[in-house]
Amino acid sequence: PSEGMESFPVAVTLNAHLLSNRTEGVLTATSVWVKKGRRISTVRTEVTDAGGKVLMELTSTHVSAR
């Protein structure tokens, strides 16, 4: 766990949609909390290329391992 974390999050579900691909260039991943609970949290992540085109949408649900 990182500083300030009580436990390490373990992914219980992972749903990824690969919409496009790149073989070179800079990619950016941006994540936001969908739900941040005490035990279960859901995160949505979007990966884009340098031009802003969405390459992947990913949703993951995590439970804190205690």
Short mmCIF file of C-alpha atoms in Angstrom, two decimals:
data_model
loop_
_atom_site.label_atom_id
_atom_site.label_comp_id
_atom_site.label_asym_id
_atom_site.label_seq_id
_atom_site.Cartn_x
_atom_site.Cartn_y
_atom_site.Cartn_z
CA PRO A 1 0.00 0.00 0.00
CA SER A 2 1.02 3.60 -0.62
CA GLU A 3 1.38 6.16 2.12
CA GLY A 4 -2.05 6.97 3.56
CA MET A 5 -3.59 3.70 2.37
CA GLU A 6 -4.93 1.24 4.92
CA SER A 7 -4.71 -1.76 2.59
CA PHE A 8 -3.87 -2.75 -0.97
CA PRO A 9 -6.79 -2.75 -3.47
CA VAL A 10 -7.40 -6.04 -5.29
CA ALA A 11 -9.33 -6.00 -8.59
CA VAL A 12 -12.42 -8.21 -8.48
CA THR A 13 -13.74 -7.28 -11.92
CA LEU A 14 -12.10 -5.75 -14.95
CA ASN A 15 -14.00 -4.84 -18.11
CA ALA A 16 -11.93 -3.41 -20.99
CA HIS A 17 -13.05 -2.27 -24.43
CA LEU A 18 -10.18 -1.92 -26.89
CA LEU A 19 -11.53 0.54 -29.46
CA SER A 20 -8.38 1.27 -31.45
CA ASN A 21 -4.63 0.69 -31.29
CA ARG A 22 -1.33 2.52 -31.77
CA THR A 23 2.16 1.16 -32.36
CA GLU A 24 3.95 4.39 -31.39
CA GLY A 25 3.41 7.75 -29.78
CA VAL A 26 2.34 9.06 -26.40
CA LEU A 27 -0.68 7.55 -24.65
CA THR A 28 -2.51 9.10 -21.71
CA ALA A 29 -4.63 7.23 -19.14
CA THR A 30 -7.16 9.23 -17.13
CA SER A 31 -9.04 7.62 -14.24
CA VAL A 32 -12.02 8.78 -12.17
CA TRP A 33 -13.83 7.26 -9.22
CA VAL A 34 -17.31 6.00 -10.10
CA LYS A 35 -17.89 4.89 -6.51
CA LYS A 36 -15.41 5.14 -3.66
CA GLY A 37 -16.58 3.03 -0.74
CA ARG A 38 -14.96 1.76 2.45
CA ARG A 39 -14.59 -1.79 1.12
CA ILE A 40 -15.54 -1.73 -2.58
CA SER A 41 -14.64 0.94 -5.13
CA THR A 42 -15.18 1.28 -8.87
CA VAL A 43 -12.84 3.17 -11.22
CA ARG A 44 -13.36 4.20 -14.86
CA THR A 45 -10.22 4.67 -16.98
CA GLU A 46 -9.94 6.09 -20.48
CA VAL A 47 -6.79 5.75 -22.61
CA THR A 48 -6.26 8.30 -25.39
CA ASP A 49 -3.55 9.02 -27.94
CA ALA A 50 -1.77 12.35 -28.39
CA GLY A 51 -4.59 13.58 -30.66
CA GLY A 52 -7.26 12.81 -28.05
CA LYS A 53 -8.69 9.73 -29.80
CA VAL A 54 -10.08 7.21 -27.29
CA LEU A 55 -8.23 3.93 -27.64
CA MET A 56 -9.59 2.03 -24.63
CA GLU A 57 -12.33 2.33 -22.03
CA LEU A 58 -11.83 0.29 -18.86
CA THR A 59 -13.96 -0.13 -15.76
CA SER A 60 -12.60 -1.99 -12.72
CA THR A 61 -14.02 -2.82 -9.32
CA HIS A 62 -11.68 -3.25 -6.34
CA VAL A 63 -12.01 -4.57 -2.82
CA SER A 64 -9.52 -3.64 -0.12
CA ALA A 65 -7.47 -6.63 1.02
CA ARG A 66 -7.32 -6.63 4.80
#
